[in-house]
N, CA, C and O atoms as a GROMACS GRO file, in nm:
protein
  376
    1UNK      N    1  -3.953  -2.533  -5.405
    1UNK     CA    2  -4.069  -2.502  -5.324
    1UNK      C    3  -4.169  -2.614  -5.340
    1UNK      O    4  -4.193  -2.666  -5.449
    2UNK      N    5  -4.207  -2.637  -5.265
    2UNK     CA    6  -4.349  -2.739  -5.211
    2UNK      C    7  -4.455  -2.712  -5.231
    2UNK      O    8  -4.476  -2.613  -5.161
    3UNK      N    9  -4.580  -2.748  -5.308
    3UNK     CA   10  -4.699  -2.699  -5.312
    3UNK      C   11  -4.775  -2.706  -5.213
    3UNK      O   12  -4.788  -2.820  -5.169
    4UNK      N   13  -4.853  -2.595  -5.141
    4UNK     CA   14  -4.933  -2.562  -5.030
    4UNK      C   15  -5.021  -2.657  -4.994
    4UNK      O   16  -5.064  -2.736  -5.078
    5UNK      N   17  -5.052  -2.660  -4.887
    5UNK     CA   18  -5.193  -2.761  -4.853
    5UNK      C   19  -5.288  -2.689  -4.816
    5UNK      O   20  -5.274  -2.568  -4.800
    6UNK      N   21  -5.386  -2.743  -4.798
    6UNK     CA   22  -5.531  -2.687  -4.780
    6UNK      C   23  -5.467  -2.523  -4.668
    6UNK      O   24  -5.362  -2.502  -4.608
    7UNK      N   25  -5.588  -2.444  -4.686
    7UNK     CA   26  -5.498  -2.296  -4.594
    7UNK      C   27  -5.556  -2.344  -4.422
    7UNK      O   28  -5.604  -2.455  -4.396
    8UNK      N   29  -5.542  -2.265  -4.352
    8UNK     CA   30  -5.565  -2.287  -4.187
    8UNK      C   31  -5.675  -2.181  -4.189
    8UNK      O   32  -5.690  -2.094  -4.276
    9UNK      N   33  -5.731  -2.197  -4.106
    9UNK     CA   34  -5.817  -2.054  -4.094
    9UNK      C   35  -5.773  -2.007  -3.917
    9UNK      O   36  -5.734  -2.089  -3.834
   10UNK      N   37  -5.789  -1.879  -3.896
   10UNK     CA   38  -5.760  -1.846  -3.785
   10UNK      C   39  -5.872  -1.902  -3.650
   10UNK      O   40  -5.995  -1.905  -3.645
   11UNK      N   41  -5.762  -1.942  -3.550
   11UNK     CA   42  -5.834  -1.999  -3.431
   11UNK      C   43  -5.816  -2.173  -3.471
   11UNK      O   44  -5.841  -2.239  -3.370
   12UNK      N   45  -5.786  -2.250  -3.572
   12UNK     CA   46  -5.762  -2.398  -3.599
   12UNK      C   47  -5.627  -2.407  -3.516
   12UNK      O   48  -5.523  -2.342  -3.511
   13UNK      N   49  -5.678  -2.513  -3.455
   13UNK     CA   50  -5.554  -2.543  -3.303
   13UNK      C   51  -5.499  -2.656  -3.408
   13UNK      O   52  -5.560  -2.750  -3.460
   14UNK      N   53  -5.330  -2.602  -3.424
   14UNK     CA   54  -5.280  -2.715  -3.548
   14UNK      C   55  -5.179  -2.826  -3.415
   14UNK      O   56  -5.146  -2.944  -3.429
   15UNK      N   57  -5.165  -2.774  -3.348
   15UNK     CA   58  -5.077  -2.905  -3.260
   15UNK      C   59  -5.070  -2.816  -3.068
   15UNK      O   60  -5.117  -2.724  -3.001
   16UNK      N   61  -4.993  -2.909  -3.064
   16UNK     CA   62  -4.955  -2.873  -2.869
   16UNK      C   63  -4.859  -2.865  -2.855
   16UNK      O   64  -4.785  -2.926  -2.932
   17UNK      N   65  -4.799  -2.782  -2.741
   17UNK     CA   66  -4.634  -2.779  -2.701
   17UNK      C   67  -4.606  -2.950  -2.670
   17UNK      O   68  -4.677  -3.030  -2.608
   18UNK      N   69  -4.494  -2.966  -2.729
   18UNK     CA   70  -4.392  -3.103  -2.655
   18UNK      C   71  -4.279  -3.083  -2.610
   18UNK      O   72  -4.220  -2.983  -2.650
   19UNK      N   73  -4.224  -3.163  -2.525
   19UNK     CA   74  -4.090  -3.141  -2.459
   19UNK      C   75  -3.957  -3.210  -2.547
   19UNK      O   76  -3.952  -3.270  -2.655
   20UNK      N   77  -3.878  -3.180  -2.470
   20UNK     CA   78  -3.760  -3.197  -2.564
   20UNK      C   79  -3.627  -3.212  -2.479
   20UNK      O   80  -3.562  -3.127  -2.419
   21UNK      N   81  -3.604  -3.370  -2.496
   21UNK     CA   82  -3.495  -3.395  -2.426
   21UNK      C   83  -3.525  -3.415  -2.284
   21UNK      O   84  -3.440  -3.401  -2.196
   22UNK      N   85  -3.674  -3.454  -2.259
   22UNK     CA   86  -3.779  -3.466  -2.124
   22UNK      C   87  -3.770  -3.431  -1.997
   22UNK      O   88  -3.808  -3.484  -1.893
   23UNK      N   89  -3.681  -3.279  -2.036
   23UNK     CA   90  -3.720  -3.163  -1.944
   23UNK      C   91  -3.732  -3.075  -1.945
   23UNK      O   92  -3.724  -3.009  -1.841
   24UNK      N   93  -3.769  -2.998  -2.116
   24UNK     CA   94  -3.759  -2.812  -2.135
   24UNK      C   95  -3.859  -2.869  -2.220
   24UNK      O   96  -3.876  -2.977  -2.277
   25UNK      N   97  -3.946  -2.710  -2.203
   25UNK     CA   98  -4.035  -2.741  -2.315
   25UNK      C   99  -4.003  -2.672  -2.458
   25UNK      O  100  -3.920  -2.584  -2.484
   26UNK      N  101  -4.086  -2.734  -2.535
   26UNK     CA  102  -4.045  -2.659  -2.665
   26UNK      C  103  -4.067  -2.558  -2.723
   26UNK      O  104  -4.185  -2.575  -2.751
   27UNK      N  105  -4.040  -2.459  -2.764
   27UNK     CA  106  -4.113  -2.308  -2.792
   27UNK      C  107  -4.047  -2.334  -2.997
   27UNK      O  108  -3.944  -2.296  -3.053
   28UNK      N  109  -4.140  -2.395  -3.035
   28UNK     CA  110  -4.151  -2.402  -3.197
   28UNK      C  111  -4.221  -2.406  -3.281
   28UNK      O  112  -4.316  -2.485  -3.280
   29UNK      N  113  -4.198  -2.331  -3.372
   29UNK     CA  114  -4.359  -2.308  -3.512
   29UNK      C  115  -4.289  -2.422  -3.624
   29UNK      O  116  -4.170  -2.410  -3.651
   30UNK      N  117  -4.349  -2.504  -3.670
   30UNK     CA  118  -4.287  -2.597  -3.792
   30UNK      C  119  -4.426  -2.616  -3.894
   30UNK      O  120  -4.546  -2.608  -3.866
   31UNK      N  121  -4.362  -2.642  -4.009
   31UNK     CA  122  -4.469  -2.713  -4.036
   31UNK      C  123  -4.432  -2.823  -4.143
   31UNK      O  124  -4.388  -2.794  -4.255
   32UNK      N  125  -4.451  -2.942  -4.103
   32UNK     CA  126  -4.378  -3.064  -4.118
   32UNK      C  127  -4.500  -3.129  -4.275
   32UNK      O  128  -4.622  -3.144  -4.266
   33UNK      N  129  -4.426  -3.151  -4.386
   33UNK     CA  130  -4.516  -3.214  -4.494
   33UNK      C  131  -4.413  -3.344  -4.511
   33UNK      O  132  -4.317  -3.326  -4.587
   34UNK      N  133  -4.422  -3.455  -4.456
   34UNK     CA  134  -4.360  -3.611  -4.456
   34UNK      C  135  -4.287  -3.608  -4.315
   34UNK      O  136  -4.271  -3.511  -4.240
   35UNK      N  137  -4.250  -3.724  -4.303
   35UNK     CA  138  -4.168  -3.787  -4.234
   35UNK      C  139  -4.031  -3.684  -4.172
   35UNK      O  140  -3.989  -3.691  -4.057
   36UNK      N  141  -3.982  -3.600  -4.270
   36UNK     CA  142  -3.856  -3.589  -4.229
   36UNK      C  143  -3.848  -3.436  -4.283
   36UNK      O  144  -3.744  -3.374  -4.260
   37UNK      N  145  -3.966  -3.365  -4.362
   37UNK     CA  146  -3.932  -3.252  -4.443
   37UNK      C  147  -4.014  -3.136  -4.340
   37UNK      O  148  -4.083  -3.159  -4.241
   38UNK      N  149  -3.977  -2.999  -4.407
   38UNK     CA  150  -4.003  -2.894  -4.244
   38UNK      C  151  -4.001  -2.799  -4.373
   38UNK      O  152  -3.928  -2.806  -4.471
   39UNK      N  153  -4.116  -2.695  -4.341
   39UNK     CA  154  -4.120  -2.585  -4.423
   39UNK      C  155  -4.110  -2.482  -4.275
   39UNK      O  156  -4.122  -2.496  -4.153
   40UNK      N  157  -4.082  -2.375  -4.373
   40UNK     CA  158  -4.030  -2.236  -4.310
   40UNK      C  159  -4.225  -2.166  -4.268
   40UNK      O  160  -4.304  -2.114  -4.347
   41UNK      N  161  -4.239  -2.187  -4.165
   41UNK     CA  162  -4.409  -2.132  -4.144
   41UNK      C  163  -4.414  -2.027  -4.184
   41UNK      O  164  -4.529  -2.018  -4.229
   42UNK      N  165  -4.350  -1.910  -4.203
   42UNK     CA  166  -4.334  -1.774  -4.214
   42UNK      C  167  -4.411  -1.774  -4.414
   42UNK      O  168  -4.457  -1.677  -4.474
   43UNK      N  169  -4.398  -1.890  -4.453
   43UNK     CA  170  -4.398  -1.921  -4.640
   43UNK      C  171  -4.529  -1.904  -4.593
   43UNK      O  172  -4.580  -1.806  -4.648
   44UNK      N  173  -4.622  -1.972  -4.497
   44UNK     CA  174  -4.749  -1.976  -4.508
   44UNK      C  175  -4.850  -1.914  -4.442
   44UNK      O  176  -4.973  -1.922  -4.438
   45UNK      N  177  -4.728  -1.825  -4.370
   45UNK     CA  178  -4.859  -1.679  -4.338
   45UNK      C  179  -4.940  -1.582  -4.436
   45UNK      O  180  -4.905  -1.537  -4.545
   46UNK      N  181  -5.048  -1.565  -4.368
   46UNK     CA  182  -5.157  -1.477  -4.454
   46UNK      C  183  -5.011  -1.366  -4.444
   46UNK      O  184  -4.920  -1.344  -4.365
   47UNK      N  185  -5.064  -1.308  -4.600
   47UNK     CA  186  -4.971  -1.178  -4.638
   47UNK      C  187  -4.991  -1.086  -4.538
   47UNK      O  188  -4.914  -1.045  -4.451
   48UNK      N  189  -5.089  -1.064  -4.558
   48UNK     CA  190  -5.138  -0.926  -4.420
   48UNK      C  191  -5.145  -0.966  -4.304
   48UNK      O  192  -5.247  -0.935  -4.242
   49UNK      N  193  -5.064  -1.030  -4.251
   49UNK     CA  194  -5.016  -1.040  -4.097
   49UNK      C  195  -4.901  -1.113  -4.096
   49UNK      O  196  -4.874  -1.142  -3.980
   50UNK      N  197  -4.791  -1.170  -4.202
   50UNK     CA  198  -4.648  -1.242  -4.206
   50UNK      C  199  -4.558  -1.105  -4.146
   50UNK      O  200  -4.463  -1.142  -4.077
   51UNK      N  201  -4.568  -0.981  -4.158
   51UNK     CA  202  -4.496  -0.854  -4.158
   51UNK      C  203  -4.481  -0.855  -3.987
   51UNK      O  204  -4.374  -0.878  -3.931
   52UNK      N  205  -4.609  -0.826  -3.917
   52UNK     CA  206  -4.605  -0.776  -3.812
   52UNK      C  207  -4.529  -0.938  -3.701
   52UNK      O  208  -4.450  -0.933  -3.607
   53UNK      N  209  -4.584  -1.043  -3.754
   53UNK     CA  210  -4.592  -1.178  -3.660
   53UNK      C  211  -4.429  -1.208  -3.692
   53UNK      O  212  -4.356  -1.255  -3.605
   54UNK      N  213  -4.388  -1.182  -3.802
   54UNK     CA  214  -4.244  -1.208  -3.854
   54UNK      C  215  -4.121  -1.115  -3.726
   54UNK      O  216  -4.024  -1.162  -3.667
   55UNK      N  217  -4.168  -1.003  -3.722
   55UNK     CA  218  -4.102  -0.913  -3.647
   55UNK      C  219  -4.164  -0.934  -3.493
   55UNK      O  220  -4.085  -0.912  -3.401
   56UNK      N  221  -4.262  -0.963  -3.469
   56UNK     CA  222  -4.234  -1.038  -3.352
   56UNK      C  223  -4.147  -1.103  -3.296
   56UNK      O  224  -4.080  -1.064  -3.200
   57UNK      N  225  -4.138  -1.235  -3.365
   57UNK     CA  226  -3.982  -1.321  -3.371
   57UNK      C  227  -3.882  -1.275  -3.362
   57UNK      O  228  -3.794  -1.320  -3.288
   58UNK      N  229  -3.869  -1.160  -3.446
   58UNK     CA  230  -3.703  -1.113  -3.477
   58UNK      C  231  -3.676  -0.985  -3.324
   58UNK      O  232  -3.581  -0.920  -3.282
   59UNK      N  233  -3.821  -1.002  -3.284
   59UNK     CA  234  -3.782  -0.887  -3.181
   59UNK      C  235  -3.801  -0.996  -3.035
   59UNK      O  236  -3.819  -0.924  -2.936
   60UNK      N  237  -3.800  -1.098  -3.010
   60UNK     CA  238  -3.818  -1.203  -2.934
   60UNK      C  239  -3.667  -1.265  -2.939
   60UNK      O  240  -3.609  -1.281  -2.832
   61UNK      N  241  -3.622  -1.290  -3.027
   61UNK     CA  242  -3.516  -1.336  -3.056
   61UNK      C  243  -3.400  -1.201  -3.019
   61UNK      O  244  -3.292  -1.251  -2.985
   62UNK      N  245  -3.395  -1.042  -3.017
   62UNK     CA  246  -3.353  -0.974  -2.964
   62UNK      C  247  -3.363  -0.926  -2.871
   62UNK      O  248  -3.289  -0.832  -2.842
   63UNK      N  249  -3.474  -0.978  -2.772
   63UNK     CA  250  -3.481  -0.940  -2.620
   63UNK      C  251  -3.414  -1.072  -2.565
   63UNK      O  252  -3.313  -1.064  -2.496
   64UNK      N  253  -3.447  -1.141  -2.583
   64UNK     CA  254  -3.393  -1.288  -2.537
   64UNK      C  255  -3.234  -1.276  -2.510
   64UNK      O  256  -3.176  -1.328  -2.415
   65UNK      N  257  -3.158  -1.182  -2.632
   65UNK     CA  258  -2.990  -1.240  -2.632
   65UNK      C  259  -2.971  -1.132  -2.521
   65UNK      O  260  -2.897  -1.149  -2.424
   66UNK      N  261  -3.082  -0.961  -2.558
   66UNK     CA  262  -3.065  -0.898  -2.437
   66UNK      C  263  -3.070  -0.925  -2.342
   66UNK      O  264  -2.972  -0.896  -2.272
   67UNK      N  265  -3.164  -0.984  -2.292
   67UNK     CA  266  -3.190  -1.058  -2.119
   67UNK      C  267  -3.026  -1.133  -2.107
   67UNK      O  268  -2.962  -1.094  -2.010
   68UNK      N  269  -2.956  -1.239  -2.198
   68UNK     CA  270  -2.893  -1.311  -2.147
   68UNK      C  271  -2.788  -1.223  -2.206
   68UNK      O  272  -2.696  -1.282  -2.264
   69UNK      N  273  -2.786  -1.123  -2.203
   69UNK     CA  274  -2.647  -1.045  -2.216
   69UNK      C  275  -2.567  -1.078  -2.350
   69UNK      O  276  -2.486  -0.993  -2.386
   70UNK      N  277  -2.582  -1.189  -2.424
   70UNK     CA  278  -2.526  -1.269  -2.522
   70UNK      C  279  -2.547  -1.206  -2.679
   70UNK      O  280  -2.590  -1.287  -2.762
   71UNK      N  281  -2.532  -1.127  -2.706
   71UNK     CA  282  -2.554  -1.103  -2.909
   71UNK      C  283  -2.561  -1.219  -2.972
   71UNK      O  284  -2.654  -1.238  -3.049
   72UNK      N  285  -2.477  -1.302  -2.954
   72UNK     CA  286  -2.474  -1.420  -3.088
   72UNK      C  287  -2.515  -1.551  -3.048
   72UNK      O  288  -2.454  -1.658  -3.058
   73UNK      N  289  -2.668  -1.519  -2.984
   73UNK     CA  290  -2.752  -1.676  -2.951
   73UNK      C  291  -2.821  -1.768  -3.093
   73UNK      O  292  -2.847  -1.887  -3.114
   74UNK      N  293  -2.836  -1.612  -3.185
   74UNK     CA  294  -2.925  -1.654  -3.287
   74UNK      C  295  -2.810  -1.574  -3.357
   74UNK      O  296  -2.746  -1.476  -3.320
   75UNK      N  297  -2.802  -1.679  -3.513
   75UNK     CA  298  -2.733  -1.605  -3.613
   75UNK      C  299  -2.872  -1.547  -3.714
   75UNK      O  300  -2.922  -1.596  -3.815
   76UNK      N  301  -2.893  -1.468  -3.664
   76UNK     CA  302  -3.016  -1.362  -3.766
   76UNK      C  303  -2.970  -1.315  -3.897
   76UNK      O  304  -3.054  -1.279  -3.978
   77UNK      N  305  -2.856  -1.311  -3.923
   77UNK     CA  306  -2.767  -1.227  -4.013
   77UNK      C  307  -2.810  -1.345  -4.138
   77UNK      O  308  -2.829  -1.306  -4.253
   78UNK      N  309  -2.824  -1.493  -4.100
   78UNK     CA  310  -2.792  -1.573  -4.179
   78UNK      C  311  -2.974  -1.675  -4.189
   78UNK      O  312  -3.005  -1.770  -4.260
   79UNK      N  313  -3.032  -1.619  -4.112
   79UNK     CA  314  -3.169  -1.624  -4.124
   79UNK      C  315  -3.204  -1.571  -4.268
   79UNK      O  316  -3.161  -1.473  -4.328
   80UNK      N  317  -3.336  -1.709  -4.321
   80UNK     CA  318  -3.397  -1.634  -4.460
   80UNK      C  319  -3.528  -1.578  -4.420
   80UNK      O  320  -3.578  -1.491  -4.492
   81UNK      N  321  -3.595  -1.622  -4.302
   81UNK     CA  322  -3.694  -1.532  -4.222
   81UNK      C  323  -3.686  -1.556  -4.086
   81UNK      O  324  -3.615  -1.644  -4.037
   82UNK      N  325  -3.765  -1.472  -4.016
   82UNK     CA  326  -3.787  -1.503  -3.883
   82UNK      C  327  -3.778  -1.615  -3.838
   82UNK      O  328  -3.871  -1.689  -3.869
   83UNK      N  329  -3.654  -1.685  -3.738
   83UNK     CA  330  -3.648  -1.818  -3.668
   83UNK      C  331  -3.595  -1.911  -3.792
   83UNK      O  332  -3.540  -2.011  -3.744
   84UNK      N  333  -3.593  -1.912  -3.920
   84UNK     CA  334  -3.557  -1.991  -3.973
   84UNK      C  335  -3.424  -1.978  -4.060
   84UNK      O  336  -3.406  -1.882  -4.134
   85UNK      N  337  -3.350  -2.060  -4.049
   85UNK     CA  338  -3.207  -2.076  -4.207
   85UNK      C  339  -3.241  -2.116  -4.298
   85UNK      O  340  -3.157  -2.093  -4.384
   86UNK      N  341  -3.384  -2.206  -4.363
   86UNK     CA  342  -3.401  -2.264  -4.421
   86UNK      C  343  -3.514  -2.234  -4.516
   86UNK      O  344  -3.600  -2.297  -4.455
   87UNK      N  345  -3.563  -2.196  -4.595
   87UNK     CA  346  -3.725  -2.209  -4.715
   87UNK      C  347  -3.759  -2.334  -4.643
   87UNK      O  348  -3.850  -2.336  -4.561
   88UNK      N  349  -3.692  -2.433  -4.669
   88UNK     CA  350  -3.732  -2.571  -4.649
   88UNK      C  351  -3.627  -2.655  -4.644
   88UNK      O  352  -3.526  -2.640  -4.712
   89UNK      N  353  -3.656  -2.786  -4.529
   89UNK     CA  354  -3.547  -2.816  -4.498
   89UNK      C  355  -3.605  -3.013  -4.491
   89UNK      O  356  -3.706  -3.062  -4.440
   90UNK      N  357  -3.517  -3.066  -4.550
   90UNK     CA  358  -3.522  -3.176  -4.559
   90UNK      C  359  -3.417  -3.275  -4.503
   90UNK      O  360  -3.304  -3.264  -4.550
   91UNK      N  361  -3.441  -3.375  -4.404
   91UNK     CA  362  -3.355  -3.403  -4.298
   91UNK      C  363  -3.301  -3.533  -4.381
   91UNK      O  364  -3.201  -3.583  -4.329
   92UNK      N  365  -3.327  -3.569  -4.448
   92UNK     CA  366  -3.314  -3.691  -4.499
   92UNK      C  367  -3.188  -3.656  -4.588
   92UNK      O  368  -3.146  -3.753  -4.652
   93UNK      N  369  -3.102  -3.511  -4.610
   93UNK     CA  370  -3.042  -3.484  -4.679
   93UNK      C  371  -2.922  -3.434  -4.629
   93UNK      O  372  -2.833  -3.394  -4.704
   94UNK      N  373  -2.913  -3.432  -4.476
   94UNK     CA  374  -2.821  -3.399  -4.373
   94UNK      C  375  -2.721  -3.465  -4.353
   94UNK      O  376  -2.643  -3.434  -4.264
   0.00000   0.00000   0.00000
């Protein structure tokens, strides 16, 4: 685990949507400490709101496979939280 950085306070605009592959846009929460390393955002939600915002995701991620008819868009089973496989993920190690 990574030691925290300063906290966010609610309403701090931390970035903007970007595109990807320069024609879909991106629908992603990261939160990037260097060059190449990615923490799991879900580590740095306020306690008293990671519960409800977490299950958001996991219920976003189950309407989604519903709409496209598909069960196995997202492997959730193998998720360590909402949207993520990873605590932390370091690309430089791939």
């Amino acid at each position: 685990m990574v030691a925290l950085l300063s906290p966010v306070t609610a309403g701090t605009v931390l970035g903007n949507p970007g595109t990807w592959h320069d024609e879909f846009g991106r629908v992603e929460l990261s939160i990037d400490y260097g060059m190449s390393s990615h923490m799991a955002p879900f580590l740095m939600f306020d306690q008293t709101l990671r519960t409800t915002y977490e299950n958001k995701v996991w219920q976003l991620m189950t309407d989604w496979e519903a709409f496209k008819s598909n069960t196995s868009i997202y492997d959730q089973a193998s998720m360590v939280l909402a949207g993520c496989l990873y605590y932390s993920l370091d690309e430089s190690q791939l």
